[in-house]
Structure formats: C-alpha cells, structure tokens
Amino acid sequence: IDGGKMEEVIKTKVTRRNTRMFKEDPLKDEEIGQILEAAKYAPSGTNQQPWNFTVVSNKELIEEIGLESKNVAKQSENKHLRDLANNDKFRPFYDAPIVIFIAGDTRALTPKEDCILASQNIMLAAESLGVGSVYLGFPNFAFAGNRREEFLKKLGIPENYEIYLSISLGYKKVEVKAAARRENVVNYIK
C-alpha cells in the first residue's frame, strides 16, 4: 500500500464512530457485497474462518428479535441493561435498514474472537463506503431466552453455530463527532 492509501486506512480507523441514527434508505446490494467480502478477509485462529453472516433487511423480523431481547433483558442482574429493556424508546437495532448477525462455529478454536475480528472489518469497510454501523451485544438476549431455537431457525444459523454479535448498518442520518480517547494506555518496554 502506498503512503496515501495507508493514510486513508488509518484515517478510516481513527474517524469511524458508532452510528445510532440511520436513514430509512436501503443499502445497495453492491455495498453489502463489498462489506461482506471485507469480513471474509478477517484473520482467524489457525485460519479456520469459522464465521457465518446472516444479512437481514426484514423489518418485522428485526423488530421481533429486538422486542424479545428487551423482554429477556428485563431479567438481567445488570441495572443498566434492565433500564434499557424497560425504556419504550430504546430500539436495540436503532431502526437500521440492515442487520448482520455474526455466528461462529462453536467447534472452532477461537470462534468468538474470530467473529469479533470479522465485525471490525465489516465496520471499517462500511465506513470507507460512507455507511454507518454500530456493534451490538444487547440483541444477544433474544438468543438466551425461550425463543432461541425459533430465531436461530428463522435466521438460518447452521447447526453448532452460536450468534456472538450483530451489526446494524445504514446510511448515516447525522455525522458523529470524534470522541476523546483515554491517555496512558500504552506501555513500551525496550
């Protein structure tokens, strides 16, 4: 990569922020394809590539999973999560037009870590295309409740795979400003 392109890569990594306000416009198929292609090139333990990506644009299914995640989270021991679950205005997927559910093969060496690395590629590729994204953990509550198997089936998740996270994608309604970063988090030992 030449110096200019490397600077673009670094700039994308430094300026990308979570998007929680999306336009209703659907993404172009070409954009989704490029984003998923980048995901497949994430590093993985012993190159097992244990991920499975399910792209959902069905608003009813997204809403159904979001509501179930809130219902299950109401029983959480964590007060913050209970408060979110009981907040009628909280939308677990932030009304994004696309949600990607990322599942990993539980028989792999490091499936969760590999799926997290793939999610980073998804978010960086999206940003480079002008598409907003947000990494989500809250919707996982839907896969911890009584409707787990129903949702796994609706999403076509293969046997022996576990959903580790999801990402909402869409065109940004507003640009998010850069956030301050913590200092003194790097140690050098020579």
JSON list of C-alpha atoms in Angstrom, two decimals:
[
{"chain": "A", "resi": 1, "resn": "ILE", "atom": "CA", "xyz": [0.00, 0.00, 0.00]},
{"chain": "A", "resi": 2, "resn": "ASP", "atom": "CA", "xyz": [1.41, 3.37, -0.94]},
{"chain": "A", "resi": 3, "resn": "GLY", "atom": "CA", "xyz": [1.67, 6.13, 1.68]},
{"chain": "A", "resi": 4, "resn": "GLY", "atom": "CA", "xyz": [-1.54, 7.90, 0.60]},
{"chain": "A", "resi": 5, "resn": "LYS", "atom": "CA", "xyz": [-3.64, 4.75, 0.75]},
{"chain": "A", "resi": 6, "resn": "MET", "atom": "CA", "xyz": [-2.13, 3.81, 4.11]},
{"chain": "A", "resi": 7, "resn": "GLU", "atom": "CA", "xyz": [-3.09, 7.23, 5.46]},
{"chain": "A", "resi": 8, "resn": "GLU", "atom": "CA", "xyz": [-6.66, 6.63, 4.23]},
{"chain": "A", "resi": 9, "resn": "VAL", "atom": "CA", "xyz": [-6.79, 3.29, 6.08]},
{"chain": "A", "resi": 10, "resn": "ILE", "atom": "CA", "xyz": [-5.56, 4.88, 9.30]},
{"chain": "A", "resi": 11, "resn": "LYS", "atom": "CA", "xyz": [-7.92, 7.83, 8.91]},
{"chain": "A", "resi": 12, "resn": "THR", "atom": "CA", "xyz": [-10.88, 5.45, 8.48]},
{"chain": "A", "resi": 13, "resn": "LYS", "atom": "CA", "xyz": [-9.89, 3.60, 11.65]},
{"chain": "A", "resi": 14, "resn": "VAL", "atom": "CA", "xyz": [-9.43, 6.78, 13.66]},
{"chain": "A", "resi": 15, "resn": "THR", "atom": "CA", "xyz": [-12.55, 8.63, 12.50]},
{"chain": "A", "resi": 16, "resn": "ARG", "atom": "CA", "xyz": [-15.10, 5.78, 12.48]},
{"chain": "A", "resi": 17, "resn": "ARG", "atom": "CA", "xyz": [-17.78, 6.10, 15.17]},
{"chain": "A", "resi": 18, "resn": "ASN", "atom": "CA", "xyz": [-20.87, 4.12, 16.06]},
{"chain": "A", "resi": 19, "resn": "THR", "atom": "CA", "xyz": [-23.97, 5.30, 14.22]},
{"chain": "A", "resi": 20, "resn": "ARG", "atom": "CA", "xyz": [-27.26, 5.11, 16.10]},
{"chain": "A", "resi": 21, "resn": "MET", "atom": "CA", "xyz": [-29.41, 7.22, 13.77]},
{"chain": "A", "resi": 22, "resn": "PHE", "atom": "CA", "xyz": [-29.98, 5.79, 10.31]},
{"chain": "A", "resi": 23, "resn": "LYS", "atom": "CA", "xyz": [-31.81, 6.89, 7.21]},
{"chain": "A", "resi": 24, "resn": "GLU", "atom": "CA", "xyz": [-34.54, 4.52, 6.03]},
{"chain": "A", "resi": 25, "resn": "ASP", "atom": "CA", "xyz": [-32.94, 4.11, 2.60]},
{"chain": "A", "resi": 26, "resn": "PRO", "atom": "CA", "xyz": [-31.82, 0.53, 1.88]},
{"chain": "A", "resi": 27, "resn": "LEU", "atom": "CA", "xyz": [-28.17, -0.13, 1.15]},
{"chain": "A", "resi": 28, "resn": "LYS", "atom": "CA", "xyz": [-27.15, -1.06, -2.36]},
{"chain": "A", "resi": 29, "resn": "ASP", "atom": "CA", "xyz": [-26.51, -4.77, -2.92]},
{"chain": "A", "resi": 30, "resn": "GLU", "atom": "CA", "xyz": [-23.04, -3.90, -4.22]},
{"chain": "A", "resi": 31, "resn": "GLU", "atom": "CA", "xyz": [-22.19, -2.13, -0.96]},
{"chain": "A", "resi": 32, "resn": "ILE", "atom": "CA", "xyz": [-23.38, -5.06, 1.13]},
{"chain": "A", "resi": 33, "resn": "GLY", "atom": "CA", "xyz": [-21.33, -7.39, -1.04]},
{"chain": "A", "resi": 34, "resn": "GLN", "atom": "CA", "xyz": [-18.18, -5.29, -0.61]},
{"chain": "A", "resi": 35, "resn": "ILE", "atom": "CA", "xyz": [-18.71, -5.11, 3.15]},
{"chain": "A", "resi": 36, "resn": "LEU", "atom": "CA", "xyz": [-19.14, -8.87, 3.45]},
{"chain": "A", "resi": 37, "resn": "GLU", "atom": "CA", "xyz": [-16.16, -9.52, 1.21]},
{"chain": "A", "resi": 38, "resn": "ALA", "atom": "CA", "xyz": [-14.02, -7.50, 3.62]},
{"chain": "A", "resi": 39, "resn": "ALA", "atom": "CA", "xyz": [-15.47, -9.51, 6.54]},
{"chain": "A", "resi": 40, "resn": "LYS", "atom": "CA", "xyz": [-14.31, -12.76, 4.98]},
{"chain": "A", "resi": 41, "resn": "TYR", "atom": "CA", "xyz": [-10.73, -11.50, 4.95]},
{"chain": "A", "resi": 42, "resn": "ALA", "atom": "CA", "xyz": [-10.51, -11.01, 8.71]},
{"chain": "A", "resi": 43, "resn": "PRO", "atom": "CA", "xyz": [-7.82, -13.01, 10.49]},
{"chain": "A", "resi": 44, "resn": "SER", "atom": "CA", "xyz": [-8.91, -16.15, 12.33]},
{"chain": "A", "resi": 45, "resn": "GLY", "atom": "CA", "xyz": [-7.31, -18.70, 14.63]},
{"chain": "A", "resi": 46, "resn": "THR", "atom": "CA", "xyz": [-5.42, -21.27, 12.52]},
{"chain": "A", "resi": 47, "resn": "ASN", "atom": "CA", "xyz": [-7.25, -19.77, 9.52]},
{"chain": "A", "resi": 48, "resn": "GLN", "atom": "CA", "xyz": [-10.44, -21.69, 10.35]},
{"chain": "A", "resi": 49, "resn": "GLN", "atom": "CA", "xyz": [-12.68, -18.82, 9.19]},
{"chain": "A", "resi": 50, "resn": "PRO", "atom": "CA", "xyz": [-15.49, -20.15, 11.43]},
{"chain": "A", "resi": 51, "resn": "TRP", "atom": "CA", "xyz": [-17.98, -17.37, 10.75]},
{"chain": "A", "resi": 52, "resn": "ASN", "atom": "CA", "xyz": [-21.40, -17.24, 9.20]},
{"chain": "A", "resi": 53, "resn": "PHE", "atom": "CA", "xyz": [-23.02, -13.93, 8.23]},
{"chain": "A", "resi": 54, "resn": "THR", "atom": "CA", "xyz": [-26.79, -13.53, 8.04]},
{"chain": "A", "resi": 55, "resn": "VAL", "atom": "CA", "xyz": [-27.94, -10.28, 6.44]},
{"chain": "A", "resi": 56, "resn": "VAL", "atom": "CA", "xyz": [-31.46, -9.28, 7.47]},
{"chain": "A", "resi": 57, "resn": "SER", "atom": "CA", "xyz": [-33.48, -6.46, 5.94]},
{"chain": "A", "resi": 58, "resn": "ASN", "atom": "CA", "xyz": [-36.88, -7.85, 7.02]},
{"chain": "A", "resi": 59, "resn": "LYS", "atom": "CA", "xyz": [-38.13, -5.11, 9.35]},
{"chain": "A", "resi": 60, "resn": "GLU", "atom": "CA", "xyz": [-40.67, -7.38, 11.07]},
{"chain": "A", "resi": 61, "resn": "LEU", "atom": "CA", "xyz": [-38.03, -9.98, 11.96]},
{"chain": "A", "resi": 62, "resn": "ILE", "atom": "CA", "xyz": [-35.60, -7.31, 13.16]},
{"chain": "A", "resi": 63, "resn": "GLU", "atom": "CA", "xyz": [-38.34, -5.80, 15.33]},
{"chain": "A", "resi": 64, "resn": "GLU", "atom": "CA", "xyz": [-39.36, -9.22, 16.67]},
{"chain": "A", "resi": 65, "resn": "ILE", "atom": "CA", "xyz": [-35.81, -10.09, 17.71]},
{"chain": "A", "resi": 66, "resn": "GLY", "atom": "CA", "xyz": [-35.35, -6.62, 19.23]},
{"chain": "A", "resi": 67, "resn": "LEU", "atom": "CA", "xyz": [-38.52, -6.93, 21.32]},
{"chain": "A", "resi": 68, "resn": "GLU", "atom": "CA", "xyz": [-37.54, -10.39, 22.54]},
{"chain": "A", "resi": 69, "resn": "SER", "atom": "CA", "xyz": [-34.10, -9.14, 23.52]},
{"chain": "A", "resi": 70, "resn": "LYS", "atom": "CA", "xyz": [-35.76, -6.46, 25.64]},
{"chain": "A", "resi": 71, "resn": "ASN", "atom": "CA", "xyz": [-38.13, -8.98, 27.24]},
{"chain": "A", "resi": 72, "resn": "VAL", "atom": "CA", "xyz": [-35.26, -11.27, 28.24]},
{"chain": "A", "resi": 73, "resn": "ALA", "atom": "CA", "xyz": [-33.04, -8.37, 29.37]},
{"chain": "A", "resi": 74, "resn": "LYS", "atom": "CA", "xyz": [-35.70, -7.27, 31.84]},
{"chain": "A", "resi": 75, "resn": "GLN", "atom": "CA", "xyz": [-34.48, -10.17, 34.00]},
{"chain": "A", "resi": 76, "resn": "SER", "atom": "CA", "xyz": [-30.81, -9.13, 33.82]},
{"chain": "A", "resi": 77, "resn": "GLU", "atom": "CA", "xyz": [-28.84, -8.66, 37.02]},
{"chain": "A", "resi": 78, "resn": "ASN", "atom": "CA", "xyz": [-27.32, -5.53, 35.47]},
{"chain": "A", "resi": 79, "resn": "LYS", "atom": "CA", "xyz": [-29.34, -2.40, 36.29]},
{"chain": "A", "resi": 80, "resn": "HIS", "atom": "CA", "xyz": [-28.23, -0.53, 33.16]},
{"chain": "A", "resi": 81, "resn": "LEU", "atom": "CA", "xyz": [-29.41, -3.38, 30.92]},
{"chain": "A", "resi": 82, "resn": "ARG", "atom": "CA", "xyz": [-32.72, -3.65, 32.80]},
{"chain": "A", "resi": 83, "resn": "ASP", "atom": "CA", "xyz": [-33.22, 0.10, 32.40]},
{"chain": "A", "resi": 84, "resn": "LEU", "atom": "CA", "xyz": [-32.64, -0.16, 28.64]},
{"chain": "A", "resi": 85, "resn": "ALA", "atom": "CA", "xyz": [-35.03, -3.10, 28.41]},
{"chain": "A", "resi": 86, "resn": "ASN", "atom": "CA", "xyz": [-37.75, -1.14, 30.21]},
{"chain": "A", "resi": 87, "resn": "ASN", "atom": "CA", "xyz": [-37.26, 2.01, 28.11]},
{"chain": "A", "resi": 88, "resn": "ASP", "atom": "CA", "xyz": [-40.03, 2.16, 25.49]},
{"chain": "A", "resi": 89, "resn": "LYS", "atom": "CA", "xyz": [-37.91, 4.47, 23.33]},
{"chain": "A", "resi": 90, "resn": "PHE", "atom": "CA", "xyz": [-34.88, 2.14, 23.22]},
{"chain": "A", "resi": 91, "resn": "ARG", "atom": "CA", "xyz": [-34.62, 0.32, 19.89]},
{"chain": "A", "resi": 92, "resn": "PRO", "atom": "CA", "xyz": [-31.98, -2.47, 20.09]},
{"chain": "A", "resi": 93, "resn": "PHE", "atom": "CA", "xyz": [-31.16, -2.22, 16.37]},
{"chain": "A", "resi": 94, "resn": "TYR", "atom": "CA", "xyz": [-31.62, 1.58, 16.18]},
{"chain": "A", "resi": 95, "resn": "ASP", "atom": "CA", "xyz": [-34.08, 1.22, 13.29]},
{"chain": "A", "resi": 96, "resn": "ALA", "atom": "CA", "xyz": [-31.29, 0.38, 10.86]},
{"chain": "A", "resi": 97, "resn": "PRO", "atom": "CA", "xyz": [-32.38, -0.95, 7.47]},
{"chain": "A", "resi": 98, "resn": "ILE", "atom": "CA", "xyz": [-29.86, -3.82, 7.60]},
{"chain": "A", "resi": 99, "resn": "VAL", "atom": "CA", "xyz": [-28.67, -6.02, 10.44]},
{"chain": "A", "resi": 100, "resn": "ILE", "atom": "CA", "xyz": [-25.87, -8.55, 10.05]},
{"chain": "A", "resi": 101, "resn": "PHE", "atom": "CA", "xyz": [-25.91, -11.38, 12.58]},
{"chain": "A", "resi": 102, "resn": "ILE", "atom": "CA", "xyz": [-22.49, -12.93, 13.01]},
{"chain": "A", "resi": 103, "resn": "ALA", "atom": "CA", "xyz": [-22.35, -16.52, 14.17]},
{"chain": "A", "resi": 104, "resn": "GLY", "atom": "CA", "xyz": [-19.34, -18.73, 14.76]},
{"chain": "A", "resi": 105, "resn": "ASP", "atom": "CA", "xyz": [-18.78, -22.45, 14.67]},
{"chain": "A", "resi": 106, "resn": "THR", "atom": "CA", "xyz": [-18.50, -23.48, 18.33]},
{"chain": "A", "resi": 107, "resn": "ARG", "atom": "CA", "xyz": [-16.19, -26.36, 17.32]},
{"chain": "A", "resi": 108, "resn": "ALA", "atom": "CA", "xyz": [-13.53, -23.93, 16.08]},
{"chain": "A", "resi": 109, "resn": "LEU", "atom": "CA", "xyz": [-10.50, -22.93, 18.11]},
{"chain": "A", "resi": 110, "resn": "THR", "atom": "CA", "xyz": [-11.45, -19.26, 18.67]},
{"chain": "A", "resi": 111, "resn": "PRO", "atom": "CA", "xyz": [-14.88, -18.64, 17.14]},
{"chain": "A", "resi": 112, "resn": "LYS", "atom": "CA", "xyz": [-15.94, -15.65, 19.22]},
{"chain": "A", "resi": 113, "resn": "GLU", "atom": "CA", "xyz": [-12.66, -13.81, 18.75]},
{"chain": "A", "resi": 114, "resn": "ASP", "atom": "CA", "xyz": [-12.70, -14.57, 15.02]},
{"chain": "A", "resi": 115, "resn": "CYS", "atom": "CA", "xyz": [-16.24, -13.22, 14.66]},
{"chain": "A", "resi": 116, "resn": "ILE", "atom": "CA", "xyz": [-15.25, -10.06, 16.53]},
{"chain": "A", "resi": 117, "resn": "LEU", "atom": "CA", "xyz": [-12.34, -9.55, 14.14]},
{"chain": "A", "resi": 118, "resn": "ALA", "atom": "CA", "xyz": [-14.70, -10.03, 11.18]},
{"chain": "A", "resi": 119, "resn": "SER", "atom": "CA", "xyz": [-17.06, -7.46, 12.71]},
{"chain": "A", "resi": 120, "resn": "GLN", "atom": "CA", "xyz": [-14.23, -4.91, 12.78]},
{"chain": "A", "resi": 121, "resn": "ASN", "atom": "CA", "xyz": [-13.65, -5.48, 9.07]},
{"chain": "A", "resi": 122, "resn": "ILE", "atom": "CA", "xyz": [-17.39, -5.01, 8.46]},
{"chain": "A", "resi": 123, "resn": "MET", "atom": "CA", "xyz": [-17.46, -1.70, 10.29]},
{"chain": "A", "resi": 124, "resn": "LEU", "atom": "CA", "xyz": [-14.30, -0.37, 8.66]},
{"chain": "A", "resi": 125, "resn": "ALA", "atom": "CA", "xyz": [-15.44, -1.41, 5.17]},
{"chain": "A", "resi": 126, "resn": "ALA", "atom": "CA", "xyz": [-18.81, 0.21, 5.82]},
{"chain": "A", "resi": 127, "resn": "GLU", "atom": "CA", "xyz": [-17.16, 3.44, 6.94]},
{"chain": "A", "resi": 128, "resn": "SER", "atom": "CA", "xyz": [-14.95, 3.52, 3.85]},
{"chain": "A", "resi": 129, "resn": "LEU", "atom": "CA", "xyz": [-18.15, 3.35, 1.75]},
{"chain": "A", "resi": 130, "resn": "GLY", "atom": "CA", "xyz": [-19.92, 6.09, 3.73]},
{"chain": "A", "resi": 131, "resn": "VAL", "atom": "CA", "xyz": [-22.16, 3.60, 5.52]},
{"chain": "A", "resi": 132, "resn": "GLY", "atom": "CA", "xyz": [-22.78, 3.89, 9.25]},
{"chain": "A", "resi": 133, "resn": "SER", "atom": "CA", "xyz": [-22.54, 0.95, 11.61]},
{"chain": "A", "resi": 134, "resn": "VAL", "atom": "CA", "xyz": [-22.91, 0.04, 15.25]},
{"chain": "A", "resi": 135, "resn": "TYR", "atom": "CA", "xyz": [-21.62, -3.07, 17.02]},
{"chain": "A", "resi": 136, "resn": "LEU", "atom": "CA", "xyz": [-24.39, -4.66, 19.09]},
{"chain": "A", "resi": 137, "resn": "GLY", "atom": "CA", "xyz": [-24.41, -7.04, 22.02]},
{"chain": "A", "resi": 138, "resn": "PHE", "atom": "CA", "xyz": [-27.82, -6.27, 23.53]},
{"chain": "A", "resi": 139, "resn": "PRO", "atom": "CA", "xyz": [-29.79, -8.26, 20.90]},
{"chain": "A", "resi": 140, "resn": "ASN", "atom": "CA", "xyz": [-27.98, -11.41, 22.07]},
{"chain": "A", "resi": 141, "resn": "PHE", "atom": "CA", "xyz": [-30.52, -11.56, 24.88]},
{"chain": "A", "resi": 142, "resn": "ALA", "atom": "CA", "xyz": [-33.02, -12.81, 22.28]},
{"chain": "A", "resi": 143, "resn": "PHE", "atom": "CA", "xyz": [-30.81, -15.88, 21.80]},
{"chain": "A", "resi": 144, "resn": "ALA", "atom": "CA", "xyz": [-30.63, -16.55, 25.54]},
{"chain": "A", "resi": 145, "resn": "GLY", "atom": "CA", "xyz": [-34.38, -16.82, 26.05]},
{"chain": "A", "resi": 146, "resn": "ASN", "atom": "CA", "xyz": [-37.11, -19.33, 25.32]},
{"chain": "A", "resi": 147, "resn": "ARG", "atom": "CA", "xyz": [-37.31, -18.33, 21.64]},
{"chain": "A", "resi": 148, "resn": "ARG", "atom": "CA", "xyz": [-33.64, -19.04, 20.92]},
{"chain": "A", "resi": 149, "resn": "GLU", "atom": "CA", "xyz": [-34.19, -22.04, 18.64]},
{"chain": "A", "resi": 150, "resn": "GLU", "atom": "CA", "xyz": [-37.02, -20.29, 16.81]},
{"chain": "A", "resi": 151, "resn": "PHE", "atom": "CA", "xyz": [-34.82, -17.31, 16.00]},
{"chain": "A", "resi": 152, "resn": "LEU", "atom": "CA", "xyz": [-31.81, -19.43, 15.05]},
{"chain": "A", "resi": 153, "resn": "LYS", "atom": "CA", "xyz": [-34.06, -21.29, 12.60]},
{"chain": "A", "resi": 154, "resn": "LYS", "atom": "CA", "xyz": [-35.58, -18.08, 11.19]},
{"chain": "A", "resi": 155, "resn": "LEU", "atom": "CA", "xyz": [-32.06, -16.73, 10.61]},
{"chain": "A", "resi": 156, "resn": "GLY", "atom": "CA", "xyz": [-30.84, -19.96, 9.03]},
{"chain": "A", "resi": 157, "resn": "ILE", "atom": "CA", "xyz": [-27.98, -20.32, 11.52]},
{"chain": "A", "resi": 158, "resn": "PRO", "atom": "CA", "xyz": [-26.15, -23.62, 10.87]},
{"chain": "A", "resi": 159, "resn": "GLU", "atom": "CA", "xyz": [-26.03, -26.36, 13.49]},
{"chain": "A", "resi": 160, "resn": "ASN", "atom": "CA", "xyz": [-23.18, -25.96, 16.01]},
{"chain": "A", "resi": 161, "resn": "TYR", "atom": "CA", "xyz": [-23.03, -22.21, 15.40]},
{"chain": "A", "resi": 162, "resn": "GLU", "atom": "CA", "xyz": [-23.61, -19.55, 18.04]},
{"chain": "A", "resi": 163, "resn": "ILE", "atom": "CA", "xyz": [-24.56, -15.92, 17.39]},
{"chain": "A", "resi": 164, "resn": "TYR", "atom": "CA", "xyz": [-21.89, -13.79, 19.02]},
{"chain": "A", "resi": 165, "resn": "LEU", "atom": "CA", "xyz": [-22.91, -10.32, 17.89]},
{"chain": "A", "resi": 166, "resn": "SER", "atom": "CA", "xyz": [-24.79, -8.27, 15.37]},
{"chain": "A", "resi": 167, "resn": "ILE", "atom": "CA", "xyz": [-24.12, -5.07, 13.50]},
{"chain": "A", "resi": 168, "resn": "SER", "atom": "CA", "xyz": [-26.68, -2.53, 12.36]},
{"chain": "A", "resi": 169, "resn": "LEU", "atom": "CA", "xyz": [-25.86, -0.87, 9.04]},
{"chain": "A", "resi": 170, "resn": "GLY", "atom": "CA", "xyz": [-27.34, 2.04, 7.13]},
{"chain": "A", "resi": 171, "resn": "TYR", "atom": "CA", "xyz": [-26.71, 5.46, 5.74]},
{"chain": "A", "resi": 172, "resn": "LYS", "atom": "CA", "xyz": [-25.97, 7.95, 8.50]},
{"chain": "A", "resi": 173, "resn": "LYS", "atom": "CA", "xyz": [-28.68, 10.41, 9.43]},
{"chain": "A", "resi": 174, "resn": "VAL", "atom": "CA", "xyz": [-26.11, 12.57, 11.23]},
{"chain": "A", "resi": 175, "resn": "GLU", "atom": "CA", "xyz": [-22.33, 12.57, 11.43]},
{"chain": "A", "resi": 176, "resn": "VAL", "atom": "CA", "xyz": [-20.95, 11.70, 14.85]},
{"chain": "A", "resi": 177, "resn": "LYS", "atom": "CA", "xyz": [-18.07, 13.80, 16.13]},
{"chain": "A", "resi": 178, "resn": "ALA", "atom": "CA", "xyz": [-14.80, 12.29, 17.26]},
{"chain": "A", "resi": 179, "resn": "ALA", "atom": "CA", "xyz": [-14.67, 11.16, 20.85]},
{"chain": "A", "resi": 180, "resn": "ALA", "atom": "CA", "xyz": [-11.78, 11.74, 23.21]},
{"chain": "A", "resi": 181, "resn": "ARG", "atom": "CA", "xyz": [-9.50, 8.78, 23.80]},
{"chain": "A", "resi": 182, "resn": "ARG", "atom": "CA", "xyz": [-8.00, 7.70, 27.10]},
{"chain": "A", "resi": 183, "resn": "GLU", "atom": "CA", "xyz": [-4.37, 8.54, 27.65]},
{"chain": "A", "resi": 184, "resn": "ASN", "atom": "CA", "xyz": [-1.68, 6.39, 29.25]},
{"chain": "A", "resi": 185, "resn": "VAL", "atom": "CA", "xyz": [-2.91, 3.08, 27.82]},
{"chain": "A", "resi": 186, "resn": "VAL", "atom": "CA", "xyz": [0.33, 2.12, 26.04]},
{"chain": "A", "resi": 187, "resn": "ASN", "atom": "CA", "xyz": [3.46, 0.74, 27.69]},
{"chain": "A", "resi": 188, "resn": "TYR", "atom": "CA", "xyz": [6.79, 0.50, 25.91]},
{"chain": "A", "resi": 189, "resn": "ILE", "atom": "CA", "xyz": [9.39, -1.97, 27.10]},
{"chain": "A", "resi": 190, "resn": "LYS", "atom": "CA", "xyz": [12.71, -1.90, 25.24]}
]
